[in-house]
Tab-separated table of C-alpha atoms in Angstrom:
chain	number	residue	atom	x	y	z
H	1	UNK	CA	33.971	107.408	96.523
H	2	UNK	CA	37.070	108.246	98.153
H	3	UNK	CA	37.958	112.152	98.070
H	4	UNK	CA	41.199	113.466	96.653
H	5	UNK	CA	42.335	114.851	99.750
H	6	UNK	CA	42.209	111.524	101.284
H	7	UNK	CA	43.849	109.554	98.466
H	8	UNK	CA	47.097	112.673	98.774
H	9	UNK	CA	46.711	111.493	102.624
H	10	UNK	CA	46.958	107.583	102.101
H	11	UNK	CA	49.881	108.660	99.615
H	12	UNK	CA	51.979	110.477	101.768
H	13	UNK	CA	51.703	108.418	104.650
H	14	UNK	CA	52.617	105.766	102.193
H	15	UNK	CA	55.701	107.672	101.515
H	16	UNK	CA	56.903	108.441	104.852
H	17	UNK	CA	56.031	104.563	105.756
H	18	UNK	CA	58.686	103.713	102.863
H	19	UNK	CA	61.029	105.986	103.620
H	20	UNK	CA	61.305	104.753	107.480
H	21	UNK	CA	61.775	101.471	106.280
H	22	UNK	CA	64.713	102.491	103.556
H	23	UNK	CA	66.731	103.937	106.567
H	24	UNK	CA	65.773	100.889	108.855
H	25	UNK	CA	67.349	98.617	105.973
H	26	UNK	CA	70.427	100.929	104.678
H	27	UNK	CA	71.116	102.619	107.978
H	28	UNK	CA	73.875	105.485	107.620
H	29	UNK	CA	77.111	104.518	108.651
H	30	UNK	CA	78.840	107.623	108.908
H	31	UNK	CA	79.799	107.076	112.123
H	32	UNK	CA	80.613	103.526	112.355
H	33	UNK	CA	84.233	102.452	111.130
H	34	UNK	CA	82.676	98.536	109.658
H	35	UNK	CA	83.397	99.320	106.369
H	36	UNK	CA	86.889	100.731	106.649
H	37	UNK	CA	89.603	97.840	106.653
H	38	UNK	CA	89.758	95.713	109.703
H	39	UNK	CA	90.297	91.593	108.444
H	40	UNK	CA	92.638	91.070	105.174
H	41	UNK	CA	90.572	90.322	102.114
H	42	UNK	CA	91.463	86.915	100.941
H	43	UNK	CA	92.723	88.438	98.066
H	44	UNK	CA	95.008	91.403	99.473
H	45	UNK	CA	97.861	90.518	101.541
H	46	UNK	CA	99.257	92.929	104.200
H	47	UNK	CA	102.237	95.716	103.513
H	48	UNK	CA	103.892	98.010	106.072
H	49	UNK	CA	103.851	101.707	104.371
H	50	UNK	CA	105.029	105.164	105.648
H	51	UNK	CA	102.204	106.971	106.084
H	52	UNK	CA	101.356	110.551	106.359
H	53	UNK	CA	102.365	110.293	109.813
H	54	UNK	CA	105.615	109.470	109.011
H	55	UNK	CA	104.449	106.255	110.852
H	56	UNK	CA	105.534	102.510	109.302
H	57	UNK	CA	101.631	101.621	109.044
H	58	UNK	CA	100.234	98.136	108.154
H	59	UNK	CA	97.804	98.623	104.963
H	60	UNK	CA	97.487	95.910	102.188
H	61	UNK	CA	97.990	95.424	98.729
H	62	UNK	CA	95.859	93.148	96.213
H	63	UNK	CA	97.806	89.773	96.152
H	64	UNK	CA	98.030	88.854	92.049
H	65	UNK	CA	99.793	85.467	92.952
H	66	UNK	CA	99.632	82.511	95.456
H	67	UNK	CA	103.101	81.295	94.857
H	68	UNK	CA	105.166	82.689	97.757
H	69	UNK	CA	108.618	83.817	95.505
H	70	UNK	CA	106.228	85.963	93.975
H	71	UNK	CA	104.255	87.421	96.719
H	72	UNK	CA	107.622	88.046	98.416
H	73	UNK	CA	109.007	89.958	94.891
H	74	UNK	CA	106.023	92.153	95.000
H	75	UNK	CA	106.086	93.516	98.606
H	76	UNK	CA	109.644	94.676	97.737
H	77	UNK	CA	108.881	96.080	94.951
H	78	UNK	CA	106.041	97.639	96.343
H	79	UNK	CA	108.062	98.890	98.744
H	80	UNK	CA	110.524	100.577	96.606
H	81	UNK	CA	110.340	103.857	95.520
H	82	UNK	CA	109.588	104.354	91.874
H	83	UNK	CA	108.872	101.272	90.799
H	84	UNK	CA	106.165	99.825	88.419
H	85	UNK	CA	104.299	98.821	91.812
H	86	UNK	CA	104.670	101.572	93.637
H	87	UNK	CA	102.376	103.455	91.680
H	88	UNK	CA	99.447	101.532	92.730
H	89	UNK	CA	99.895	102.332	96.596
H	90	UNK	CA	96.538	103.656	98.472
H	91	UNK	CA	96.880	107.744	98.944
H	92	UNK	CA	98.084	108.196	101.726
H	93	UNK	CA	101.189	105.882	102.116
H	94	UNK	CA	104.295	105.852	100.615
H	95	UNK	CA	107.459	103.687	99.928
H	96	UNK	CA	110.620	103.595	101.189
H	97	UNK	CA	113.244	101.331	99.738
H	98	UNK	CA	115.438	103.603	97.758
H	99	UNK	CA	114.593	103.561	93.384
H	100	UNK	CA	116.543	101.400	91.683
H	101	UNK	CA	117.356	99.124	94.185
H	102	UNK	CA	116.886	95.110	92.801
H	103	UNK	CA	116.587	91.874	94.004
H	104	UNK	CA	119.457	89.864	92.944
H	105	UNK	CA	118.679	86.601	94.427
H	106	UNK	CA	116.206	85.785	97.446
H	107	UNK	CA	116.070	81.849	99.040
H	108	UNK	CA	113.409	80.909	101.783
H	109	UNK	CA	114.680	78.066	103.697
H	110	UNK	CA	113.740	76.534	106.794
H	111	UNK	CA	110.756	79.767	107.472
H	112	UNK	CA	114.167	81.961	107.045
H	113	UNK	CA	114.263	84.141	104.138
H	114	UNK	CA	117.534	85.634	102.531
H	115	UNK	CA	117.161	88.502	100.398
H	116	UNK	CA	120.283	89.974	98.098
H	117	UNK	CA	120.110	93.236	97.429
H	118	UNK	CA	121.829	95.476	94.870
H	119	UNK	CA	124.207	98.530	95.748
H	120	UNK	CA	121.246	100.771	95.603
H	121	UNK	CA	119.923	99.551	98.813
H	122	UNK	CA	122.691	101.339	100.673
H	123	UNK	CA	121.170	105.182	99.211
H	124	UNK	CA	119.080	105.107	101.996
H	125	UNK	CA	118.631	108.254	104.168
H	126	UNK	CA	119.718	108.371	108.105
H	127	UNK	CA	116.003	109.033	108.783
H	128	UNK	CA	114.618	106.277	106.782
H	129	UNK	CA	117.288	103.181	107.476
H	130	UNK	CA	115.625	101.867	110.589
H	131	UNK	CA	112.145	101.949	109.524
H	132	UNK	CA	113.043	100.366	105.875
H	133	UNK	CA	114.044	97.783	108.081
H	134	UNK	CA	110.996	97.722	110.350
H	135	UNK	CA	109.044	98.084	106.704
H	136	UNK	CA	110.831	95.068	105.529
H	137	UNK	CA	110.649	92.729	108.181
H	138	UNK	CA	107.212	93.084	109.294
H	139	UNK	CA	105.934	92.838	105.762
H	140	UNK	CA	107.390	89.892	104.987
H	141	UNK	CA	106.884	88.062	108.245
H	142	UNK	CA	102.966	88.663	107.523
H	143	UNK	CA	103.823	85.904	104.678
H	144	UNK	CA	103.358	82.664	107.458
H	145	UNK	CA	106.166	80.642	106.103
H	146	UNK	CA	108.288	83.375	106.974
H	147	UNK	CA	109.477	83.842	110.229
H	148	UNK	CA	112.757	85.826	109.902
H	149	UNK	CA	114.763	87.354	107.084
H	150	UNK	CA	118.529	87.761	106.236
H	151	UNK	CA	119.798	90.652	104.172
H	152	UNK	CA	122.321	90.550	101.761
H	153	UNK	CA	124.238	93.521	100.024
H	154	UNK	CA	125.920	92.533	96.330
H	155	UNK	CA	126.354	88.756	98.403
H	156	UNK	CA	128.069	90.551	101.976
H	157	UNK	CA	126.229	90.927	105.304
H	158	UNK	CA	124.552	93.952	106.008
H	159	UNK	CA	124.494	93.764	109.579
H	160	UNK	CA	125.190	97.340	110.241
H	161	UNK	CA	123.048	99.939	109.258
H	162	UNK	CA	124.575	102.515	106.410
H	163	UNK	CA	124.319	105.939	107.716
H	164	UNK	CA	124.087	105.409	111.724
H	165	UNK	CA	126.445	102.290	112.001
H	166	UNK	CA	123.913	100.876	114.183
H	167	UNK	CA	124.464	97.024	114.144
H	168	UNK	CA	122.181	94.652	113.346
H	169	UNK	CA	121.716	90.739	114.261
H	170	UNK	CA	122.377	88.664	110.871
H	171	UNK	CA	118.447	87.511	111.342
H	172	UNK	CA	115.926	89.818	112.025
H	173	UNK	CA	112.711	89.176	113.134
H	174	UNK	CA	109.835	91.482	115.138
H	175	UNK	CA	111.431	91.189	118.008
H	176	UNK	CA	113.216	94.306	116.337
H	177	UNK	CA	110.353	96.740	117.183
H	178	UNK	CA	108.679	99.088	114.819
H	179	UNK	CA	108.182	102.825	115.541
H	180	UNK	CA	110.083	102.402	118.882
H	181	UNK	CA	108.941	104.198	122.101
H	182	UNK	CA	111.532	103.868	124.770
H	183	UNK	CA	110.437	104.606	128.210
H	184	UNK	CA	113.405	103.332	130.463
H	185	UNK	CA	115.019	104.308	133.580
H	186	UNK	CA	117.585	101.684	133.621
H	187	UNK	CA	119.295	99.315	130.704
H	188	UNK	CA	118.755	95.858	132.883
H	189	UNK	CA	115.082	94.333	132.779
H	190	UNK	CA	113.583	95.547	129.605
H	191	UNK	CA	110.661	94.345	128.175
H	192	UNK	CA	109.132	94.878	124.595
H	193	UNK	CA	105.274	95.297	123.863
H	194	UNK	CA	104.315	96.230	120.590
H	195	UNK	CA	100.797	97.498	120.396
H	196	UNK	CA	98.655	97.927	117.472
H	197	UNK	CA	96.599	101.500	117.473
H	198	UNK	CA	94.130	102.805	114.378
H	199	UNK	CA	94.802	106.040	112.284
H	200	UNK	CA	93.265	107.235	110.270
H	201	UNK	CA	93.704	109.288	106.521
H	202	UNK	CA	90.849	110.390	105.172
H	203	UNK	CA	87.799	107.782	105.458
H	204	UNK	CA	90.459	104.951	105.717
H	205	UNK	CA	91.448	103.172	108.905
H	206	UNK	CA	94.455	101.573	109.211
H	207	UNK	CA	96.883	100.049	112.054
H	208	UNK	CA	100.205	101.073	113.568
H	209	UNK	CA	101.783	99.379	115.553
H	210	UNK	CA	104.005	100.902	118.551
H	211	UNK	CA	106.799	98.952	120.175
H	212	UNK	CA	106.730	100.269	123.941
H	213	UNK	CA	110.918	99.229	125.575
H	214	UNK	CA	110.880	99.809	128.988
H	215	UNK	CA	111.159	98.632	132.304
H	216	UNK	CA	107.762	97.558	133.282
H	217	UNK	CA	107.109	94.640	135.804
H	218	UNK	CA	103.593	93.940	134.632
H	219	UNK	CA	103.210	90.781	132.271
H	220	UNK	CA	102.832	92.556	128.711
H	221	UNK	CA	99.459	91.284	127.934
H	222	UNK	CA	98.841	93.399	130.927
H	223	UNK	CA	100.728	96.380	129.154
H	224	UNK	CA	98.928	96.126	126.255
H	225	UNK	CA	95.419	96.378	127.546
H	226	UNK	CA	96.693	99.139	130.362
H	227	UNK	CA	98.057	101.148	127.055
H	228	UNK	CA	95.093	100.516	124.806
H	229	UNK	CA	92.748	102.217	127.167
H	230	UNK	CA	95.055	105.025	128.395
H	231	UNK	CA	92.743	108.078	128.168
H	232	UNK	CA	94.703	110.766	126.666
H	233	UNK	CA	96.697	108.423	124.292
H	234	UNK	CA	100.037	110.226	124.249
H	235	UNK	CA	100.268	109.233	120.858
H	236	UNK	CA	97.717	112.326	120.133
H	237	UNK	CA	97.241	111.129	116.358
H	238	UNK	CA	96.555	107.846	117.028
H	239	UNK	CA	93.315	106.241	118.019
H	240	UNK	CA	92.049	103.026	121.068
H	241	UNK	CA	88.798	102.265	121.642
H	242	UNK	CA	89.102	100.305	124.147
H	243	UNK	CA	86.942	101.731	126.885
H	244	UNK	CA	89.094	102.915	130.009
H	245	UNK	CA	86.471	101.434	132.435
H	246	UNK	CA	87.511	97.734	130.479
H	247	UNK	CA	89.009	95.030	133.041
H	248	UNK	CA	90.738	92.296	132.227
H	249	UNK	CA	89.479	89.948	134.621
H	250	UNK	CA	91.910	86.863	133.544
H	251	UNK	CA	94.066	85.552	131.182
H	252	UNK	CA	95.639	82.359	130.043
H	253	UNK	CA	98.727	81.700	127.929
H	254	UNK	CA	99.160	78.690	126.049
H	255	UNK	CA	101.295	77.473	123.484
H	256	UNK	CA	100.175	79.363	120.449
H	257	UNK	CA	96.656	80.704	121.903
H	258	UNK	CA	95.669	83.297	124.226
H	259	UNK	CA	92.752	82.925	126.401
H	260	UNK	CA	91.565	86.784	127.677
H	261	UNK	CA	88.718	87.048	129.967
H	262	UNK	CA	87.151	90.503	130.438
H	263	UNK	CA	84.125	92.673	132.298
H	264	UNK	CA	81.400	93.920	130.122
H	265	UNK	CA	83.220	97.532	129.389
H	266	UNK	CA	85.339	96.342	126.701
H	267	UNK	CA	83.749	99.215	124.516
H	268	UNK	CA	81.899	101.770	125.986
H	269	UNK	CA	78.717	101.232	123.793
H	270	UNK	CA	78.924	97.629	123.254
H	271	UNK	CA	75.936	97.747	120.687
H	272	UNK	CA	78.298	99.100	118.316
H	273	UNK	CA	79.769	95.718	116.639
H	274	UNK	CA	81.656	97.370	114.477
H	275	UNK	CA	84.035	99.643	116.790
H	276	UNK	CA	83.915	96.395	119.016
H	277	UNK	CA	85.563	94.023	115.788
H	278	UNK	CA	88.191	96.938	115.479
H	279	UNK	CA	89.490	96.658	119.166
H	280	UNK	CA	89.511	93.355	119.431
H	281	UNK	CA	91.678	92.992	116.054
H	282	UNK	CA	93.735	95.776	118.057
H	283	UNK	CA	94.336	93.516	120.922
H	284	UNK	CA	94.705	89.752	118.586
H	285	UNK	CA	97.458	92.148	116.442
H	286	UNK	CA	99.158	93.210	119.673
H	287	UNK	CA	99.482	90.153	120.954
H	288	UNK	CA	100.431	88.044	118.104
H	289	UNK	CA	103.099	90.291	117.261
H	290	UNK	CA	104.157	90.560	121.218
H	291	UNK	CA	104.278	86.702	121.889
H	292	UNK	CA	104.217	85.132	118.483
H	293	UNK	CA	100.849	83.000	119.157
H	294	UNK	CA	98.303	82.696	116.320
H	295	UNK	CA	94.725	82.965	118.019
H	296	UNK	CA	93.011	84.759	120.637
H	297	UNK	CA	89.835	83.606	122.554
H	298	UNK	CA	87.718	86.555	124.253
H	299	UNK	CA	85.426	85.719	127.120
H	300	UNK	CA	83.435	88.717	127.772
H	301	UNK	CA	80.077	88.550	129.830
H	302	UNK	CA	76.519	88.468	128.318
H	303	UNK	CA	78.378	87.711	124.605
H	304	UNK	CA	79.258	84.468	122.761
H	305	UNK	CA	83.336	83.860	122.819
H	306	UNK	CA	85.322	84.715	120.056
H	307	UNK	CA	88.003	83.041	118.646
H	308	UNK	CA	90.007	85.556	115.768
H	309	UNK	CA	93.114	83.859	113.982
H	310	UNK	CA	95.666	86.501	112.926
């Protein structure tokens, strides 16, 4: 007969046994970012915000219809202050389209979209007109049968912007930039890179991107990986973890893909496949929105290719 000290013995160890295998299973994640937003859902559709950063920052919103004319209606109204849909924006971000503003008529023709506003679009502040415009055009163009939009005023132009007078081209597209960093010495040769960091508010991780003007020679799929792993960022609130020891060991641009060959140091732990998804969406953001191609193909040693389509 077994004694009831060894019974409380088999019991514990039982215990213990089943709570090793719970963590094993359900491993904390406190320190991974896998759960935080990397991939749109399929049913969420990206929306450039101002964060808390005073940053334009790409989050998402859930998409309630697959008909274009009304996916289009709701990022503006999301983006408009004090409207119905505004309310439902993630803490954290806010709009920045100034209340009352409407939508008087909007046409998408030809991947070019023309958008009338009402009078109230003009309210906006000197410190907000260039990034509503940033906001606007790089939400939109996330839609794929938009690739450049037209703005309209009560049916005139707006081609210069209210408050600075800074003019505008009649189509905008993201060649435009969003939150500009100019870095020049001289006006002639200029180059635009815009690369995609994460921040971060609370628990939630998020992009923003950062258009770099200046007068680099290097190819800017070059500039892009050399700023990614820059160690400070000077961007202090704004996060890479690409690993500074990474080296791009070959690339090759084709029509609307990216080939990107690198050593093994693209992270520095490269167990963690979760920090690892996040900079290579970094890189497949950067580059899409740098050169306008659609999928990226990394080649890294010791690891199956992959192929992301943004």
């Amino acid at each position: 007969m077994i004694k009831k000290s060894s019974i409380r013995r088999i019991c514990v160890a039982t215990l213990a046994l089943f709570i090793l295998l719970i963590i094993y299973f359900f491993p904390n994640n406190d320190v991974s970012i896998k759960e935080h937003l990397s991939y749109i859902k399929n049913d969420e559709m990206p929306i450039f915000l101002i964060d808390d950063k005073d940053y334009v920052a790409r989050t998402s919103i859930v998409k309630s219809s697959k008909n274009i004319n009304d996916q289009i209606k709701e990022i503006i109204e999301t983006l408009t202050i004090n409207s119905q849909k505004s309310n439902y924006i993630r803490d954290g971000f806010k709009p920045i389209i100034p209340k009352d503003t409407k939508v008087l008529d909007l046409k998408l023709d030809n991947e070019i979209l023309t958008i009338n506003f009402s009078k109230e679009f003009l309210n906006v502040s000197k410190e907000n007109e260039d990034k509503m415009i940033e906001a606007l055009i790089y939400s939109l163009t996330e839609i794929k049968e938009i690739k450049k939009i037209k703005i309209l005023v009560e049916n005139n132009n707006f081609t210069t912007l209210p408050n600075s007078n800074k003019k505008l081209p009649e189509y905008l597209d993201k060649n435009y930039g969003i939150n500009k960093i100019y870095n020049l010495d001289s006006l002639k040769e200029t180059s635009k890179t815009t690369i995609y960091y994460l921040s971060k508010n609370k628990d939630y991780y998020y992009y923003v991107p950062v258009t770099k003007v200046s007068n680099e020679k290097l190819e800017r799929v070059e500039i892009i990986i050399k700023e990614l792993k820059s160690t400070p960022i000077y961007h202090t609130n704004l996060i890479s973890y690409l690993a500074s020891s990474t080296s791009m060991t070959n690339y090759e641009l084709l029509e609307s893909t990216i080939s990107l060959s690198f050593n093994n140091y693209l992270i520095a732990n490269l167990k963690d496949d979760a920090v690892l998804e996040e900079v290579k969406y970094s890189i497949a953001l950067s580059l899409r929105d740098t050169y306008g191609i659609n999928k990226v193909i990394f080649n890294i040693p010791d690891m199956e290719n992959t192929r992301i389509s943004v």
